[in-house]
Tab-separated table of C-alpha atoms in Angstrom:
chain	number	residue	atom	x	y	z
A	3	MET	CA	36.666	-40.460	-10.320
A	4	THR	CA	40.214	-39.612	-9.131
A	5	GLU	CA	40.456	-37.014	-6.452
A	6	LEU	CA	41.471	-34.402	-8.200
A	7	GLY	CA	38.759	-35.143	-10.681
A	8	GLU	CA	36.294	-34.514	-7.827
A	9	LEU	CA	37.640	-31.649	-7.131
A	10	GLY	CA	37.123	-30.408	-10.525
A	11	LEU	CA	39.853	-31.266	-13.082
A	12	SER	CA	39.186	-33.463	-16.223
A	13	SER	CA	41.085	-36.437	-17.261
A	14	TYR	CA	42.881	-34.178	-19.570
A	15	GLU	CA	43.661	-31.876	-17.186
A	16	GLU	CA	45.155	-34.369	-14.505
A	17	LYS	CA	47.526	-35.961	-16.990
A	18	VAL	CA	48.417	-32.410	-17.711
A	19	TYR	CA	49.134	-31.091	-14.484
A	20	ARG	CA	50.466	-34.488	-12.778
A	21	THR	CA	53.186	-34.732	-15.731
A	22	LEU	CA	53.862	-31.293	-15.294
A	23	LEU	CA	54.876	-31.873	-11.387
A	24	VAL	CA	57.404	-34.467	-12.635
A	25	THR	CA	59.035	-32.718	-15.513
A	26	GLY	CA	59.428	-29.146	-14.441
A	27	ALA	CA	59.143	-26.568	-17.133
A	28	VAL	CA	58.470	-28.033	-20.486
A	29	THR	CA	56.787	-27.129	-23.949
A	30	ALA	CA	53.300	-27.821	-25.005
A	31	ALA	CA	54.804	-30.546	-27.841
A	32	ASP	CA	56.818	-32.395	-25.195
A	33	LEU	CA	54.260	-31.812	-22.628
A	34	SER	CA	51.464	-33.517	-24.906
A	35	GLU	CA	53.682	-36.255	-25.627
A	36	SER	CA	54.836	-37.309	-22.243
A	37	SER	CA	50.949	-36.783	-20.917
A	38	GLY	CA	49.265	-38.559	-23.508
A	39	VAL	CA	46.885	-35.475	-24.242
A	40	PRO	CA	46.129	-35.295	-28.089
A	41	LYS	CA	47.998	-32.449	-29.622
A	42	GLY	CA	44.891	-31.186	-31.160
A	43	ARG	CA	43.514	-30.665	-27.117
A	44	ILE	CA	46.711	-30.073	-25.645
A	45	TYR	CA	46.672	-26.151	-25.897
A	46	ASP	CA	42.718	-25.905	-24.940
A	47	VAL	CA	44.011	-27.632	-21.691
A	48	LEU	CA	46.641	-25.687	-20.919
A	49	ASN	CA	44.953	-22.366	-21.368
A	50	GLY	CA	41.935	-23.778	-19.133
A	51	LEU	CA	44.441	-24.506	-16.208
A	52	GLU	CA	46.499	-21.002	-16.777
A	53	ALA	CA	43.088	-19.200	-16.383
A	54	ARG	CA	42.239	-21.224	-13.324
A	55	LYS	CA	45.957	-20.279	-12.217
A	56	LEU	CA	46.958	-23.965	-11.683
A	57	ILE	CA	49.845	-23.542	-14.373
A	58	ARG	CA	51.382	-20.858	-15.221
A	59	MET	CA	54.148	-19.704	-18.007
A	60	GLN	CA	57.438	-19.850	-16.802
A	61	SER	CA	59.080	-18.283	-20.198
A	62	ASN	CA	58.036	-17.449	-23.757
A	63	ASN	CA	60.713	-18.171	-26.211
A	64	PRO	CA	60.184	-20.973	-26.030
A	65	LYS	CA	56.687	-20.573	-24.436
A	66	GLN	CA	57.175	-23.422	-21.196
A	67	TYR	CA	54.888	-24.199	-18.490
A	68	VAL	CA	55.355	-25.389	-14.906
A	69	ALA	CA	52.753	-26.573	-12.331
A	70	VAL	CA	51.612	-24.045	-9.267
A	71	GLN	CA	52.655	-25.615	-6.065
A	72	PRO	CA	50.091	-28.678	-5.397
A	73	GLU	CA	48.856	-27.362	-1.826
A	74	ILE	CA	48.036	-23.807	-3.658
A	75	VAL	CA	46.280	-26.270	-6.369
A	76	VAL	CA	43.829	-28.006	-3.747
A	77	ASP	CA	43.431	-24.754	-2.076
A	78	ARG	CA	42.003	-23.246	-5.411
A	79	LEU	CA	39.829	-26.387	-6.760
A	80	LEU	CA	38.492	-26.499	-3.334
A	81	ALA	CA	37.215	-22.920	-3.452
A	82	GLU	CA	35.897	-23.290	-7.207
A	83	ARG	CA	33.596	-26.570	-5.593
A	84	THR	CA	32.606	-24.595	-2.844
A	85	TYR	CA	31.339	-22.035	-4.806
A	86	GLU	CA	29.815	-24.341	-7.401
A	87	LEU	CA	28.314	-26.054	-4.533
A	88	LYS	CA	26.717	-22.626	-3.048
A	89	GLN	CA	25.283	-21.834	-6.398
A	90	GLU	CA	23.922	-25.351	-6.545
A	91	TRP	CA	22.351	-24.868	-3.122
A	92	ASN	CA	20.589	-21.541	-4.040
A	93	ARG	CA	19.116	-23.037	-7.023
A	94	TYR	CA	17.439	-25.887	-5.417
A	95	ARG	CA	16.337	-23.756	-2.390
A	96	LYS	CA	14.633	-21.377	-4.837
A	97	ARG	CA	13.257	-24.426	-6.686
A	98	ALA	CA	12.141	-25.880	-3.201
A	99	GLU	CA	9.751	-22.238	-2.541
A	100	THR	CA	8.642	-22.569	-5.703
A	101	VAL	CA	7.570	-26.002	-5.443
A	102	ARG	CA	6.333	-25.081	-1.949
A	103	SER	CA	4.357	-22.019	-3.262
A	104	ASN	CA	2.972	-24.245	-6.179
A	105	LEU	CA	1.705	-27.010	-3.016
A	106	LEU	CA	-0.179	-24.241	-1.269
A	107	PRO	CA	-3.735	-23.738	-1.571
A	108	THR	CA	-4.746	-20.961	-4.005
A	109	PRO	CA	-7.188	-18.285	-2.791
A	110	PRO	CA	-9.954	-16.994	-5.112
A	111	ALA	CA	-8.877	-13.927	-7.047
A	112	GLU	CA	-11.788	-11.916	-5.616
A	113	SER	CA	-11.089	-12.899	-1.666
A	114	SER	CA	-8.521	-14.281	0.680
A	115	PHE	CA	-10.138	-17.280	1.857
A	116	TRP	CA	-8.694	-20.718	2.097
A	117	LEU	CA	-10.847	-23.618	2.488
A	118	GLY	CA	-9.399	-26.109	4.860
A	119	SER	CA	-9.998	-28.399	8.055
A	120	LEU	CA	-7.999	-28.851	10.800
A	121	GLY	CA	-4.580	-31.120	10.854
A	122	SER	CA	-5.378	-31.323	6.781
A	123	GLU	CA	-1.882	-31.463	5.238
A	124	GLU	CA	-2.486	-28.392	2.557
A	125	MET	CA	-3.612	-26.314	5.637
A	126	SER	CA	-0.157	-27.433	7.426
A	127	THR	CA	1.965	-26.040	4.352
A	128	ALA	CA	-0.307	-22.979	4.280
A	129	LEU	CA	0.310	-22.598	8.163
A	130	GLN	CA	4.040	-22.965	7.797
A	131	GLN	CA	4.298	-20.839	4.638
A	132	HIS	CA	2.217	-18.269	6.653
A	133	MET	CA	4.457	-18.181	9.331
A	134	ARG	CA	7.490	-17.691	7.174
A	135	THR	CA	6.477	-14.134	6.671
A	136	ALA	CA	6.583	-13.385	10.429
A	137	GLU	CA	9.599	-10.949	11.262
A	138	ASP	CA	9.417	-9.755	14.353
A	139	PHE	CA	6.168	-11.549	16.467
A	140	VAL	CA	2.946	-13.517	16.137
A	141	HIS	CA	0.252	-12.641	18.249
A	142	ALA	CA	-2.470	-15.752	18.183
A	143	ILE	CA	-5.477	-16.716	20.182
A	144	VAL	CA	-6.521	-19.930	20.326
A	145	GLY	CA	-9.702	-21.309	21.217
A	146	THR	CA	-13.084	-22.555	18.924
A	147	PRO	CA	-12.727	-24.508	17.060
A	148	TYR	CA	-9.432	-25.994	18.359
A	149	GLU	CA	-10.847	-26.797	21.967
A	150	ASN	CA	-13.162	-29.158	20.821
A	151	THR	CA	-10.744	-31.403	18.858
A	152	THR	CA	-8.190	-34.053	19.732
A	153	TRP	CA	-4.556	-33.458	20.682
A	154	GLU	CA	-3.737	-35.468	17.797
A	155	THR	CA	-5.083	-33.083	15.439
A	156	LEU	CA	-3.986	-30.363	16.887
A	157	GLN	CA	-0.501	-31.336	17.007
A	158	ILE	CA	-0.301	-31.235	13.621
A	159	GLU	CA	-1.033	-27.571	13.934
A	160	VAL	CA	0.826	-26.817	16.398
A	161	GLY	CA	3.924	-28.287	14.596
A	162	ALA	CA	3.177	-26.507	11.015
A	163	PHE	CA	3.173	-23.036	13.178
A	164	PHE	CA	6.176	-23.919	15.204
A	165	ASP	CA	8.210	-25.716	11.990
A	166	GLY	CA	7.535	-21.913	10.115
A	167	ALA	CA	8.878	-19.867	13.029
A	168	ASN	CA	12.293	-18.119	12.858
A	169	ALA	CA	14.694	-18.333	16.023
A	170	ASP	CA	14.341	-14.748	16.236
A	171	LEU	CA	10.487	-14.377	16.438
A	172	THR	CA	8.231	-13.299	19.420
A	173	VAL	CA	5.616	-15.694	19.572
A	174	ASP	CA	2.383	-14.609	22.101
A	175	LEU	CA	-0.267	-17.267	22.425
A	176	LEU	CA	-3.535	-16.717	23.748
A	177	LEU	CA	-4.892	-20.031	24.945
A	178	SER	CA	-8.779	-20.737	26.442
A	179	GLU	CA	-9.005	-22.906	29.331
A	180	LYS	CA	-10.547	-25.175	27.347
A	181	VAL	CA	-7.949	-25.917	24.879
A	182	VAL	CA	-5.564	-26.114	27.784
A	183	THR	CA	-7.790	-29.359	28.713
A	184	VAL	CA	-6.526	-30.879	25.237
A	185	LEU	CA	-3.182	-30.432	25.587
A	186	PRO	CA	-0.941	-33.290	27.045
A	187	ASP	CA	1.430	-33.199	30.010
A	188	ARG	CA	4.433	-32.601	27.498
A	189	PHE	CA	3.006	-29.667	26.098
A	190	PRO	CA	5.331	-27.289	28.188
A	191	ARG	CA	8.748	-29.586	27.227
A	192	LEU	CA	7.618	-29.185	23.760
A	193	ILE	CA	7.120	-24.832	23.621
A	194	ASN	CA	10.423	-24.683	25.659
A	195	GLY	CA	12.090	-26.664	22.731
A	196	GLN	CA	11.051	-24.487	20.532
A	197	SER	CA	13.846	-21.601	19.081
A	198	ALA	CA	11.343	-18.732	19.179
A	199	ASP	CA	10.696	-17.076	22.205
A	200	VAL	CA	7.302	-18.095	22.998
A	201	THR	CA	4.859	-16.843	25.997
A	202	ILE	CA	1.649	-18.164	26.709
A	203	ARG	CA	-1.425	-16.701	28.747
A	204	THR	CA	-4.945	-18.401	29.282
A	205	ILE	CA	-8.364	-16.730	29.368
A	206	PRO	CA	-11.559	-18.660	30.396
A	207	GLU	CA	-13.070	-18.407	27.356
A	208	VAL	CA	-11.876	-17.604	23.187
A	209	VAL	CA	-14.954	-16.132	21.015
A	210	LEU	CA	-12.580	-16.557	17.729
A	211	SER	CA	-9.260	-18.002	17.016
A	212	PHE	CA	-6.928	-15.293	14.715
A	213	ASP	CA	-3.536	-14.502	14.710
A	214	VAL	CA	-1.808	-11.374	13.745
A	215	ILE	CA	1.708	-10.762	12.152
A	216	ASP	CA	3.821	-7.995	12.297
A	217	ARG	CA	0.820	-5.729	12.623
A	218	VAL	CA	0.388	-5.983	8.800
A	219	GLU	CA	-1.645	-9.033	8.477
A	220	THR	CA	-3.998	-11.273	10.531
A	221	THR	CA	-5.653	-14.569	9.631
A	222	ILE	CA	-8.858	-15.789	10.821
A	223	ASP	CA	-10.298	-19.407	11.690
A	224	ILE	CA	-13.995	-20.033	10.581
A	225	PRO	CA	-15.340	-22.210	12.836
A	226	HIS	CA	-17.191	-25.180	10.512
A	227	PRO	CA	-21.108	-24.356	10.417
A	228	VAL	CA	-21.989	-27.817	11.540
A	229	ALA	CA	-18.924	-29.648	12.909
A	230	GLY	CA	-18.380	-28.176	16.434
A	231	ASP	CA	-14.917	-29.704	16.368
A	232	ASP	CA	-13.704	-28.532	12.802
A	233	ARG	CA	-13.709	-25.109	10.863
A	234	ILE	CA	-14.793	-24.779	7.190
A	235	GLY	CA	-11.120	-22.648	5.939
A	236	VAL	CA	-9.213	-19.552	6.827
A	237	LEU	CA	-9.457	-16.041	6.155
A	238	GLY	CA	-6.239	-13.804	5.380
A	239	ILE	CA	-6.696	-9.835	5.698
A	240	LYS	CA	-4.018	-7.172	4.959
A	241	ASP	CA	-6.476	-4.197	5.072
A	242	SER	CA	-4.439	-1.872	7.871
A	243	HIS	CA	-7.736	-0.744	9.387
A	244	VAL	CA	-8.943	-4.462	10.176
A	245	VAL	CA	-5.256	-5.419	11.201
A	246	LYS	CA	-5.047	-2.895	13.865
A	247	GLU	CA	-8.640	-3.581	15.527
A	248	PHE	CA	-7.574	-7.476	15.663
A	249	GLU	CA	-4.323	-6.244	17.271
A	250	ARG	CA	-6.441	-3.855	19.633
A	251	TYR	CA	-8.386	-7.210	20.400
A	252	PHE	CA	-5.600	-9.193	21.386
A	253	GLN	CA	-3.884	-6.588	24.102
A	254	HIS	CA	-6.955	-5.999	25.324
A	255	LEU	CA	-7.194	-10.218	26.057
A	256	TRP	CA	-3.483	-10.538	26.754
A	257	ALA	CA	-3.715	-7.727	29.722
A	258	THR	CA	-6.126	-9.338	31.434
A	259	ALA	CA	-4.826	-13.103	31.022
A	260	ASP	CA	-3.325	-15.438	33.317
A	261	PRO	CA	0.348	-17.020	32.879
A	262	PHE	CA	0.429	-20.525	31.436
A	263	LEU	CA	1.143	-23.049	33.994
A	264	GLU	CA	2.288	-20.581	36.605
């Protein structure tokens, strides 16, 4: 493909435009002969180029065409390609959102409960999607069952959590002291490298792990009834009264917590 072809000109359009640069003003019939574009196609090609403002008609008796200056043509072709690529990008982004939604675990219609163990791929995807709904803040309490697992497992959920967080988000994390013992020495560097504004505090014990997003939704980790180092799933609640109560509980614990690593 030629350079003009990459910018959006067909082979006939390129032949006509390049010929006009050499001949100057010329009729369609003469241009067909000079460029090698068949007479049955020449008017379609000329009309297309003229509509895109890459050539113009100079006189009407007889009708003659001239090429627009090359630097202007290149800028216009580049603008066309930029617009087309932007449209294509938007189409792929919408398709990706659809695929992402289809990959999420689907809750039963009568509830908002998702089965999913710690570190599982489907729940990591769900956690990223959950975090993408946050616009202003996330308040999260992390204890059981995270404090009983390994960093290798916990790291998967931490990564998914921050992968979904936007750069303008405020994140307040309240960790149990037992969770802190699971974290590696590099954990502070990992947190400092996040784009979101993250503050961490600790408390001796956490009875229940949950988060609150924008005072609109809370998700609660349901510990596994048999395996102490796992959960059976996550319960999502949007009832305003319930969310308000969990936010109130978070703020009560946050006020009495200690700064992390101070």
